[in-house]
Amino acid sequence: MFILWVPLSLFFGCIISQTWSVQMSWENWNAELHNQGNEFGKSSSQPHIIFILVDDQGFRDVGYHGSEIKTPTLDRLAAEGVKLENYYVQPLCSPSRSQLMTGRYQIHTGLQHSVIRAAQPNCLPLENITLPQKLKNAGYSTHMVGKWHLGFYKRGCLPTQRGFDTFFGSLLGSGDYYSHYKCQGPSMCGYDLYEGEEAAWEQDRGLYSTVMFTQKAVSILANHNPRKQPLFLYLAYQAVHSPLQVPARYLERYKGIPNPYRRKYAAMVSCLDEAIHNLTLALKHYGYYDNTVIVYSSDNGGQPLAGGSNWPLRGSKATYWEGGIKAVGFVHSPLLMNKGTKCRSLIHITDWFPTLVTLGEGTLDEDLNLDGYDVWETISEGRPSPRHDILHNIDPIYIKAKNGSWKAGYGLWNTAIQAALRVGHWKLLTGVPGYSDWVPPQTFLNQRLTTRLHNERVRWDRGKSIWLFNITADPYERVDLSQRYPHIVKKMLMRLAQYNKTAVPVCYPTKDLRSNPQYNGGVWGPWHKDMREQQEEDEISSLFVTCIVIQV
């Protein structure tokens, strides 16, 4: 008789343990789970929410967008759910995560510029109410596994201080997938894996992070009763961000890809796909699935220099071209009304905050000043989206366009400033939007790749600082209409100026040398103490000194 046991050993494919000797096919396990049925019964009316955020997955890098990368799990979940085909995020890690957590644009949190660096005394502003805080207030058990990247310079910035009951993962933006170390220059290196608010030395077995994070997520599912309390699990994978690391066996299936970066990247995506397969099986096994909403999203576009592909979209990660901000996304749930459909309505990452809070029967206070909309009926029932525009960003401290000016902006806007706005079918860009090439999938020899890329390259010596596209008619941004429709340009520049009046100052502090892990036991972690924490530390030190004196 075979006994099915849980929770961390029953992983196959990507999730298999190096020391586990029992072998069992996915088919046998599925049959076993089916025979057991839903042993936990039905949960409450509040759905369980699983939000999967992956890192740097390109728009093309999923099977159902025509990729050569095999993603059977993602393809199936998306096909049985709702594919979000007009879905936008931000072009970088911290901005997307901040907008997910707050439902607010970057201009309203002070995080308009770049990402939060490891050595910066900066984090998601503490006055902003977060998604897990709202769900926790609604009765949810809230858990985070994976990459935070919203700052950690003081204890109040940590995930467990921002609404999560538990946290297991990394605080920085990237790091080694196995050792979980990260260096910021040659002299600032440290460990970056946390359990709660402490370094997870004891929990670290040197596992590949995609494996490790999935095991932790399944453990959370196994140790929670879905009948008694709704669960919110935010699973923010490190994959497929650089460095390009993956267990060797995943490379075997991509021997035919000559470009080494693309080959490793493809293998990483396949490993991620298997991990989500295992997570889905666990949701069914532990009685969550029938009352669960799964949201899948990339945090930004892919980076072609690290193997990603956004083809045929223009640009890449860190740009405001479509390749940097149009994301892979879908919703999978038995609770959807219209399954197996595509949603082409405009949706933005800020929309998840009001959508999920409302779905979880939470409250949305007026003083939240949200930029997001509740789009559940749009996704589930196919109703029109309440969203008609997106402020992609206004970054006043980014590199200024050399030829930008107030004159070029009709006296309404300084086109030297990097900004991007979508209104209906129209998209406006000013300043320097970023790397602007159309990069084909890197699946051919380097010589052919160079030739093909040369034909698609855009030169920046044309003196431009403003672009207008009809994204519906021209999703690849090949025909600039700014000269043809100056009246639309003026209207959108006025809209930018209106948004800019509501912006708070940019918070992008310089590096703080006290952040160096060598001052914190070799670990990246909080280094700034507020007055209360410093007083408590001084009191403890005083007691310790007193004890020493008495012993002497």
Coordinates of C-alpha atoms in Angstrom, one line a residue:
M1 CA 0.0 0.0 0.0
F2 CA 1.4 3.4 -1.0
I3 CA 1.0 6.2 1.6
L4 CA 0.9 9.7 0.2
W5 CA 2.7 12.1 2.6
V6 CA 3.4 15.8 2.6
P7 CA 4.4 18.5 2.3
L8 CA 8.0 19.1 1.2
S9 CA 9.1 15.7 -0.2
L10 CA 6.4 15.1 -2.8
F11 CA 7.9 17.1 -5.5
F12 CA 8.9 15.9 -9.0
G13 CA 10.5 17.6 -11.9
C14 CA 11.8 20.9 -10.7
I15 CA 10.8 20.3 -7.1
I16 CA 12.5 16.9 -6.5
S17 CA 14.8 16.6 -3.5
Q18 CA 18.3 15.4 -4.0
T19 CA 18.0 13.0 -1.1
W20 CA 14.5 11.7 -1.8
S21 CA 14.6 8.1 -2.9
V22 CA 10.9 7.4 -3.6
Q23 CA 9.9 7.8 -7.2
M24 CA 6.3 8.3 -8.3
S25 CA 4.8 9.5 -11.6
W26 CA 2.7 12.7 -11.7
E27 CA -0.1 10.5 -13.2
N28 CA -0.1 8.2 -10.1
W29 CA -0.1 11.2 -7.7
N30 CA -3.0 12.8 -9.6
A31 CA -5.0 9.6 -9.4
E32 CA -4.2 9.3 -5.7
L33 CA -5.4 12.9 -5.1
H34 CA -8.5 12.3 -7.1
N35 CA -9.4 9.2 -5.1
Q36 CA -9.0 11.1 -1.8
G37 CA -11.4 13.9 -3.0
N38 CA -11.7 17.2 -1.2
E39 CA -11.1 16.0 2.3
F40 CA -11.2 19.4 3.7
G41 CA -14.7 20.4 2.5
K42 CA -15.7 23.8 1.2
S43 CA -14.2 27.0 2.5
S44 CA -15.9 30.2 3.5
S45 CA -17.4 32.6 0.9
Q46 CA -14.2 34.6 0.9
P47 CA -12.0 33.1 -1.8
H48 CA -8.4 32.1 -1.1
I49 CA -6.1 34.4 -3.2
I50 CA -2.8 33.2 -4.7
F51 CA -0.9 35.9 -6.4
I52 CA 2.1 34.7 -8.4
L53 CA 4.5 37.4 -9.5
V54 CA 7.4 36.3 -11.7
D55 CA 10.5 38.3 -12.4
D56 CA 11.5 39.5 -15.9
Q57 CA 9.4 37.1 -17.9
G58 CA 9.2 38.6 -21.4
F59 CA 5.8 39.0 -23.2
R60 CA 6.7 36.3 -25.7
D61 CA 8.2 33.9 -23.2
V62 CA 5.1 31.8 -22.6
G63 CA 3.8 29.0 -24.9
Y64 CA 0.5 30.6 -25.7
H65 CA 2.3 33.7 -27.0
G66 CA 4.1 31.6 -29.6
S67 CA 7.3 31.0 -27.7
E68 CA 9.6 28.0 -28.4
I69 CA 9.8 27.7 -24.6
K70 CA 7.5 24.9 -23.3
T71 CA 5.1 26.1 -20.6
P72 CA 2.3 23.5 -20.5
T73 CA 1.2 24.4 -17.0
L74 CA 0.9 28.1 -17.7
D75 CA -0.8 27.4 -21.1
R76 CA -3.4 25.2 -19.5
L77 CA -4.1 27.5 -16.5
A78 CA -4.5 30.5 -18.9
A79 CA -6.6 28.6 -21.4
E80 CA -9.0 27.4 -18.6
G81 CA -9.1 30.9 -17.1
V82 CA -8.9 34.4 -18.6
K83 CA -5.9 35.6 -20.5
L84 CA -5.1 39.3 -19.9
E85 CA -4.1 40.6 -23.3
N86 CA -4.1 44.3 -22.6
Y87 CA -2.4 44.1 -19.2
Y88 CA 0.3 46.6 -18.1
V89 CA 2.9 46.7 -15.3
Q90 CA 5.9 48.9 -14.7
P91 CA 9.2 48.5 -16.5
L92 CA 11.2 47.7 -13.3
C93 CA 10.9 45.5 -10.2
S94 CA 10.3 47.9 -7.3
P95 CA 7.9 50.1 -9.2
S96 CA 5.6 47.2 -10.1
R97 CA 5.7 45.8 -6.6
S98 CA 5.0 49.1 -5.0
Q99 CA 2.0 49.6 -7.2
L100 CA 0.7 46.1 -6.5
M101 CA 1.0 46.6 -2.8
T102 CA -0.6 50.0 -2.6
G103 CA -2.8 50.4 -5.7
R104 CA -1.1 53.8 -6.3
Y105 CA 1.0 55.2 -9.0
Q106 CA 4.7 55.9 -8.4
I107 CA 4.2 59.6 -8.5
H108 CA 2.0 59.2 -5.4
T109 CA 4.6 57.2 -3.3
G110 CA 7.8 59.0 -4.2
L111 CA 9.2 55.9 -6.0
Q112 CA 9.2 57.5 -9.5
H113 CA 12.9 56.8 -10.2
S114 CA 14.6 53.5 -10.8
V115 CA 14.4 50.8 -8.1
I116 CA 15.2 50.6 -4.4
R117 CA 18.9 49.8 -4.1
A118 CA 20.2 47.6 -1.4
A119 CA 22.3 50.3 0.2
Q120 CA 19.7 53.0 0.1
P121 CA 17.9 54.1 3.2
N122 CA 14.6 53.9 1.4
C123 CA 11.5 51.7 1.3
L124 CA 7.8 51.7 0.4
P125 CA 6.6 54.7 2.5
L126 CA 5.1 53.5 5.8
E127 CA 2.1 55.7 5.6
N128 CA 0.8 53.7 2.6
I129 CA -1.7 50.9 3.5
T130 CA -0.8 47.7 1.8
L131 CA -2.8 45.0 0.1
P132 CA -2.0 42.3 2.8
Q133 CA -2.9 44.8 5.6
K134 CA -6.4 45.3 4.0
L135 CA -6.8 41.5 3.5
K136 CA -5.7 40.8 7.0
N137 CA -8.3 43.3 8.3
A138 CA -10.8 41.3 6.3
G139 CA -9.9 38.1 8.2
Y140 CA -7.3 36.7 5.9
S141 CA -4.2 34.7 6.9
T142 CA -1.5 36.5 4.9
H143 CA 1.8 35.0 3.8
M144 CA 4.6 36.0 1.5
V145 CA 7.2 33.8 -0.1
G146 CA 9.9 35.1 -2.4
K147 CA 11.4 38.4 -3.5
W148 CA 10.4 41.6 -1.6
H149 CA 12.5 44.4 -3.2
L150 CA 10.6 47.2 -1.5
G151 CA 13.3 48.3 1.0
F152 CA 14.5 47.1 4.3
Y153 CA 16.7 49.8 5.8
K154 CA 14.7 49.7 9.0
R155 CA 12.6 47.1 10.7
G156 CA 9.3 48.8 9.9
C157 CA 9.9 48.3 6.2
L158 CA 10.0 44.5 6.4
P159 CA 7.2 42.3 5.0
T160 CA 6.0 41.2 8.4
Q161 CA 5.7 44.8 9.4
R162 CA 3.6 45.6 6.3
G163 CA 0.8 43.2 6.7
F164 CA 2.2 39.7 6.2
D165 CA 1.8 37.1 9.0
T166 CA 4.8 35.2 7.7
F167 CA 7.7 35.9 5.3
F168 CA 10.2 33.6 3.7
G169 CA 12.4 34.9 1.0
S170 CA 14.9 37.6 -0.1
L171 CA 14.9 41.3 0.6
L172 CA 17.0 42.4 -2.4
G173 CA 16.3 42.6 -6.1
S174 CA 18.5 39.7 -7.1
G175 CA 21.1 37.2 -5.9
D176 CA 22.6 33.8 -6.4
Y177 CA 19.8 31.2 -6.8
Y178 CA 21.7 28.6 -4.7
S179 CA 23.9 30.4 -2.1
H180 CA 21.4 33.3 -1.7
Y181 CA 24.3 35.8 -1.5
K182 CA 24.4 39.1 -3.2
C183 CA 27.2 41.6 -3.8
Q184 CA 26.7 45.3 -4.5
G185 CA 30.3 46.0 -5.7
P186 CA 33.4 44.2 -4.5
S187 CA 33.2 45.4 -0.9
M188 CA 29.5 44.9 0.0
C189 CA 28.5 41.3 -0.1
G190 CA 26.1 39.5 2.1
Y191 CA 23.5 36.8 2.7
D192 CA 19.9 37.4 1.7
L193 CA 17.5 34.8 2.8
Y194 CA 15.0 35.5 5.6
E195 CA 12.5 33.7 7.7
G196 CA 10.3 36.4 9.2
E197 CA 12.7 39.1 10.4
E198 CA 15.8 36.9 10.9
A199 CA 18.3 35.4 8.5
A200 CA 17.2 31.9 7.5
W201 CA 20.5 30.1 8.1
E202 CA 18.9 27.0 9.6
Q203 CA 16.3 26.7 6.8
D204 CA 18.8 27.0 4.0
R205 CA 19.7 23.8 2.3
G206 CA 21.3 25.4 -0.7
L207 CA 18.3 24.7 -2.8
Y208 CA 17.6 26.4 -6.1
S209 CA 15.3 29.3 -5.2
T210 CA 12.4 28.2 -7.5
V211 CA 12.4 24.8 -5.8
M212 CA 12.8 26.3 -2.3
F213 CA 10.1 28.9 -2.6
T214 CA 7.6 26.4 -4.0
Q215 CA 8.3 24.0 -1.2
K216 CA 7.7 26.8 1.3
A217 CA 4.5 27.7 -0.4
V218 CA 3.2 24.2 -0.3
S219 CA 4.2 23.9 3.4
I220 CA 2.0 27.0 4.1
L221 CA -0.9 25.4 2.3
A222 CA -0.4 22.1 4.2
N223 CA -0.4 23.8 7.6
H224 CA -3.4 26.0 7.1
N225 CA -7.1 24.9 7.3
P226 CA -8.9 26.3 4.3
R227 CA -12.3 25.8 5.9
K228 CA -11.6 28.0 8.9
Q229 CA -9.9 31.1 7.4
P230 CA -9.3 32.5 3.9
L231 CA -5.7 32.6 2.8
F232 CA -3.7 35.2 0.9
L233 CA -0.4 33.8 -0.5
Y234 CA 1.9 36.2 -2.4
L235 CA 4.4 34.0 -4.2
A236 CA 7.0 36.3 -5.7
Y237 CA 9.5 34.2 -7.6
Q238 CA 13.1 35.3 -8.2
A239 CA 12.9 33.5 -11.5
V240 CA 13.6 34.3 -14.3
H241 CA 15.8 37.3 -13.3
S242 CA 19.5 37.2 -13.8
P243 CA 21.9 35.6 -12.9
L244 CA 21.0 32.9 -15.4
Q245 CA 21.2 29.7 -13.2
V246 CA 19.2 26.5 -13.5
P247 CA 19.5 22.8 -12.6
A248 CA 21.4 21.1 -15.4
R249 CA 18.7 18.7 -16.4
Y250 CA 16.4 21.5 -17.7
L251 CA 19.0 22.5 -20.2
E252 CA 18.7 19.1 -22.0
R253 CA 15.4 20.0 -23.6
Y254 CA 16.8 23.2 -25.1
K255 CA 19.9 21.9 -26.8
G256 CA 18.6 23.2 -30.1
I257 CA 18.9 26.8 -29.0
P258 CA 22.4 28.0 -30.0
N259 CA 22.3 31.2 -28.0
P260 CA 23.6 30.3 -24.5
Y261 CA 21.7 33.1 -22.7
R262 CA 18.4 32.1 -24.4
R263 CA 19.0 28.5 -23.7
K264 CA 19.5 29.0 -19.9
Y265 CA 16.6 31.4 -19.8
A266 CA 14.3 28.9 -21.5
A267 CA 15.4 26.2 -19.0
M268 CA 14.6 28.6 -16.1
V269 CA 11.1 29.3 -17.5
S270 CA 10.5 25.5 -17.8
C271 CA 11.5 25.0 -14.2
L272 CA 9.2 27.7 -13.1
D273 CA 6.4 26.2 -15.1
E274 CA 6.8 22.8 -13.3
A275 CA 6.9 24.6 -10.0
I276 CA 3.5 26.2 -10.6
H277 CA 2.2 22.8 -11.7
N278 CA 3.2 21.4 -8.3
L279 CA 1.7 24.4 -6.5
T280 CA -1.6 23.8 -8.4
L281 CA -1.6 20.2 -7.4
A282 CA -1.1 21.2 -3.8
L283 CA -4.1 23.6 -4.0
K284 CA -6.3 20.8 -5.1
H285 CA -4.9 18.3 -2.6
Y286 CA -5.3 20.5 0.5
G287 CA -8.8 21.6 -0.4
Y288 CA -8.2 25.2 -1.6
Y289 CA -8.7 25.0 -5.3
D290 CA -12.5 25.2 -5.7
N291 CA -12.6 28.4 -3.8
T292 CA -9.3 30.0 -5.0
V293 CA -8.4 32.8 -7.3
I294 CA -5.0 32.5 -8.9
V295 CA -3.5 35.6 -10.5
Y296 CA -0.3 35.2 -12.6
S297 CA 1.8 38.2 -13.6
S298 CA 5.2 39.2 -14.7
D299 CA 6.6 42.3 -13.0
N300 CA 8.0 43.8 -16.2
G301 CA 9.1 43.0 -19.7
G302 CA 12.0 40.7 -20.5
Q303 CA 15.6 41.6 -20.8
P304 CA 16.9 40.4 -24.3
L305 CA 20.5 40.7 -23.1
A306 CA 19.7 38.1 -20.5
G307 CA 17.8 35.8 -22.8
G308 CA 14.3 37.2 -22.5
S309 CA 12.1 38.1 -25.5
N310 CA 9.3 40.6 -25.9
W311 CA 9.0 40.1 -29.7
P312 CA 7.2 41.5 -31.6
L313 CA 6.9 44.3 -29.1
R314 CA 9.3 47.2 -29.1
G315 CA 11.9 47.7 -26.3
S316 CA 12.8 45.8 -23.2
K317 CA 12.7 45.8 -19.4
A318 CA 13.5 49.3 -18.0
T319 CA 11.9 51.1 -20.9
Y320 CA 8.4 52.6 -21.5
W321 CA 8.0 51.0 -24.9
E322 CA 5.5 48.2 -24.9
G323 CA 8.1 45.5 -24.5
G324 CA 9.0 47.0 -21.1
I325 CA 5.5 47.4 -19.7
K326 CA 3.0 45.0 -21.4
A327 CA 3.1 41.9 -19.4
V328 CA 2.2 38.2 -19.4
G329 CA -0.8 37.9 -17.1
F330 CA -3.9 35.7 -16.5
V331 CA -6.5 34.8 -13.9
H332 CA -7.4 31.1 -13.2
S333 CA -10.2 30.2 -10.9
P334 CA -13.3 28.0 -10.7
L335 CA -15.1 31.2 -9.6
L336 CA -14.7 32.9 -13.0
M337 CA -18.0 33.4 -14.9
N338 CA -16.5 33.4 -18.4
K339 CA -13.7 30.8 -18.4
G340 CA -11.5 30.1 -21.5
T341 CA -11.7 33.7 -22.7
K342 CA -9.3 36.6 -23.5
C343 CA -9.7 40.0 -21.8
R344 CA -8.7 42.8 -24.1
S345 CA -9.8 45.6 -21.7
L346 CA -7.2 47.9 -20.3
I347 CA -5.9 46.6 -16.9
H348 CA -3.0 47.8 -14.8
I349 CA -1.1 46.3 -11.9
T350 CA -2.6 49.0 -9.6
D351 CA -6.0 47.4 -10.2
W352 CA -5.2 44.3 -8.2
F353 CA -5.4 46.2 -4.9
P354 CA -9.1 47.3 -5.1
T355 CA -10.0 44.1 -7.1
L356 CA -8.6 41.7 -4.5
V357 CA -9.7 43.6 -1.5
T358 CA -13.3 43.8 -2.8
L359 CA -13.2 40.2 -3.8
G360 CA -12.0 39.3 -0.2
E361 CA -14.9 41.3 1.3
G362 CA -12.6 44.0 2.6
T363 CA -13.2 47.7 2.7
L364 CA -11.8 50.5 0.5
D365 CA -11.6 53.7 2.4
E366 CA -11.8 57.0 0.5
D367 CA -8.6 58.3 2.1
L368 CA -6.6 55.5 0.3
N369 CA -6.5 57.7 -2.8
L370 CA -6.2 54.7 -5.1
D371 CA -5.2 54.9 -8.7
G372 CA -6.4 51.4 -9.3
Y373 CA -9.9 50.1 -10.2
D374 CA -11.9 47.1 -9.3
V375 CA -11.8 45.0 -12.5
W376 CA -13.2 41.7 -11.3
E377 CA -16.4 42.0 -13.4
T378 CA -14.3 43.0 -16.4
I379 CA -12.2 39.9 -16.0
S380 CA -14.8 37.4 -14.9
E381 CA -17.9 38.5 -16.8
G382 CA -16.4 40.4 -19.8
R383 CA -17.9 43.8 -18.8
P384 CA -16.2 47.0 -20.0
S385 CA -13.2 48.1 -17.9
P386 CA -13.7 51.1 -15.7
R387 CA -10.1 52.0 -16.6
H388 CA -9.6 54.3 -19.6
D389 CA -6.1 55.6 -19.0
I390 CA -2.7 54.6 -17.4
L391 CA 0.0 56.9 -16.2
H392 CA 2.9 54.8 -16.9
N393 CA 5.2 57.2 -15.1
I394 CA 6.7 60.7 -14.8
D395 CA 10.4 60.5 -13.7
P396 CA 11.8 64.1 -13.3
I397 CA 15.3 63.0 -12.4
Y398 CA 15.9 60.5 -15.2
I399 CA 18.3 61.4 -18.1
K400 CA 16.9 64.4 -19.9
A401 CA 16.3 64.3 -23.7
K402 CA 18.9 66.6 -25.3
N403 CA 16.4 68.0 -27.7
G404 CA 13.5 68.2 -25.3
S405 CA 12.0 71.5 -24.4
W406 CA 8.9 73.4 -23.4
K407 CA 8.6 74.6 -27.0
A408 CA 8.5 71.0 -28.3
G409 CA 5.7 70.4 -25.7
Y410 CA 3.7 73.4 -27.0
G411 CA 4.4 75.2 -23.7
L412 CA 2.4 72.6 -21.9
W413 CA 5.1 70.2 -20.9
N414 CA 8.9 70.0 -21.0
T415 CA 9.5 67.1 -23.3
A416 CA 13.0 66.6 -21.9
I417 CA 11.4 64.8 -19.0
Q418 CA 10.8 61.1 -19.2
A419 CA 7.1 60.4 -19.1
A420 CA 4.6 58.0 -20.6
L421 CA 0.8 58.1 -20.7
R422 CA -1.9 55.9 -22.2
V423 CA -5.4 57.3 -22.8
G424 CA -7.8 55.0 -24.7
H425 CA -6.1 53.9 -27.9
W426 CA -3.4 56.5 -27.6
K427 CA 0.0 56.4 -26.0
L428 CA 2.3 59.4 -25.5
L429 CA 6.0 59.2 -24.6
T430 CA 8.3 62.1 -23.8
G431 CA 12.0 62.4 -22.9
V432 CA 14.2 59.3 -23.3
P433 CA 11.9 56.2 -23.2
G434 CA 14.8 53.8 -23.1
Y435 CA 16.3 51.1 -25.4
S436 CA 14.0 51.1 -28.4
D437 CA 15.0 48.2 -30.7
W438 CA 12.7 45.4 -31.8
V439 CA 14.6 42.3 -30.7
P440 CA 13.7 38.9 -32.3
P441 CA 13.8 35.7 -30.2
Q442 CA 17.4 34.8 -29.7
T443 CA 17.2 31.3 -31.1
F444 CA 19.6 31.5 -34.0
L445 CA 23.3 31.8 -34.5
N446 CA 25.0 34.9 -33.2
Q447 CA 26.0 36.0 -36.7
R448 CA 22.4 35.9 -38.0
L449 CA 21.2 37.6 -34.8
T450 CA 23.6 40.5 -35.3
T451 CA 22.4 41.0 -38.9
R452 CA 18.7 40.8 -37.9
L453 CA 19.1 43.2 -35.0
H454 CA 21.0 45.6 -37.2
N455 CA 17.9 45.8 -39.5
E456 CA 15.7 46.6 -36.5
R457 CA 17.9 49.1 -34.8
V458 CA 16.7 52.7 -34.1
R459 CA 19.1 55.6 -34.0
W460 CA 18.8 58.3 -31.4
D461 CA 20.3 61.2 -33.4
R462 CA 17.0 62.2 -34.9
G463 CA 16.3 64.9 -32.3
K464 CA 13.1 63.4 -31.1
S465 CA 11.7 63.9 -27.6
I466 CA 8.0 63.2 -28.1
W467 CA 6.1 60.2 -29.7
L468 CA 2.4 59.4 -30.2
F469 CA 1.1 55.9 -31.1
N470 CA -2.3 54.4 -31.7
I471 CA -1.5 51.2 -29.7
T472 CA -4.7 49.5 -30.8
A473 CA -3.9 49.8 -34.5
D474 CA -0.1 49.8 -34.0
P475 CA 0.8 47.6 -31.0
Y476 CA 4.4 47.4 -32.1
E477 CA 5.0 51.2 -32.0
R478 CA 6.3 51.5 -35.6
V479 CA 4.4 54.5 -36.8
D480 CA 4.9 57.8 -34.8
L481 CA 1.8 60.0 -35.2
S482 CA 2.9 63.0 -33.2
Q483 CA 3.2 65.2 -36.2
R484 CA 0.0 64.1 -37.8
Y485 CA -2.2 64.6 -34.7
P486 CA -0.9 67.6 -32.8
H487 CA -4.3 68.2 -31.2
I488 CA -4.2 64.8 -29.5
V489 CA -0.6 65.4 -28.4
K490 CA -1.7 68.7 -26.8
K491 CA -4.6 67.0 -24.9
M492 CA -2.3 64.3 -23.6
L493 CA 0.4 66.7 -22.6
M494 CA -2.2 68.6 -20.6
R495 CA -3.2 65.3 -18.9
L496 CA 0.4 64.7 -18.0
A497 CA 0.7 68.2 -16.5
Q498 CA -2.5 67.5 -14.5
Y499 CA -1.0 64.3 -13.1
N500 CA 2.2 66.0 -12.3
K501 CA 0.4 68.5 -10.1
T502 CA -0.5 65.6 -7.8
A503 CA 3.0 64.1 -7.6
V504 CA 5.0 63.9 -4.4
P505 CA 8.8 64.6 -4.4
V506 CA 11.0 61.8 -5.6
C507 CA 12.7 59.8 -2.8
Y508 CA 16.0 58.4 -4.1
P509 CA 18.6 58.8 -1.3
T510 CA 22.3 58.2 -1.7
K511 CA 24.0 55.1 -0.5
D512 CA 24.4 54.6 3.2
L513 CA 27.7 52.8 4.1
R514 CA 26.1 51.5 7.3
S515 CA 24.1 49.2 5.1
N516 CA 27.2 47.0 4.5
P517 CA 26.5 43.4 5.6
Q518 CA 29.9 43.3 7.3
Y519 CA 28.3 45.4 10.0
N520 CA 25.4 43.1 10.3
G521 CA 26.8 39.7 10.8
G522 CA 27.3 39.2 7.0
V523 CA 23.6 39.6 6.3
W524 CA 21.7 42.1 4.3
G525 CA 19.2 43.6 6.7
P526 CA 17.9 46.6 8.6
W527 CA 20.6 49.0 9.7
H528 CA 18.7 52.1 10.6
K529 CA 17.2 52.3 14.1
D530 CA 14.5 54.8 15.1
M531 CA 14.7 56.4 18.6
R532 CA 12.6 53.7 20.3
E533 CA 14.7 50.8 18.9
Q534 CA 17.9 52.6 19.8
Q535 CA 16.6 53.2 23.4
E536 CA 15.7 49.5 23.8
E537 CA 19.1 48.4 22.5
D538 CA 20.8 50.8 24.9
E539 CA 18.8 49.4 27.8
I540 CA 19.7 45.9 26.9
S541 CA 23.4 46.8 26.6
S542 CA 23.2 48.5 29.9
L543 CA 21.8 45.4 31.6
F544 CA 24.4 43.3 30.0
V545 CA 27.2 45.5 31.2
T546 CA 25.7 45.5 34.7
C547 CA 25.7 41.7 34.8
I548 CA 29.3 41.6 33.7
V549 CA 30.3 44.0 36.5
I550 CA 28.5 41.9 39.1
Q551 CA 30.1 38.7 37.9
V552 CA 33.5 40.3 38.1

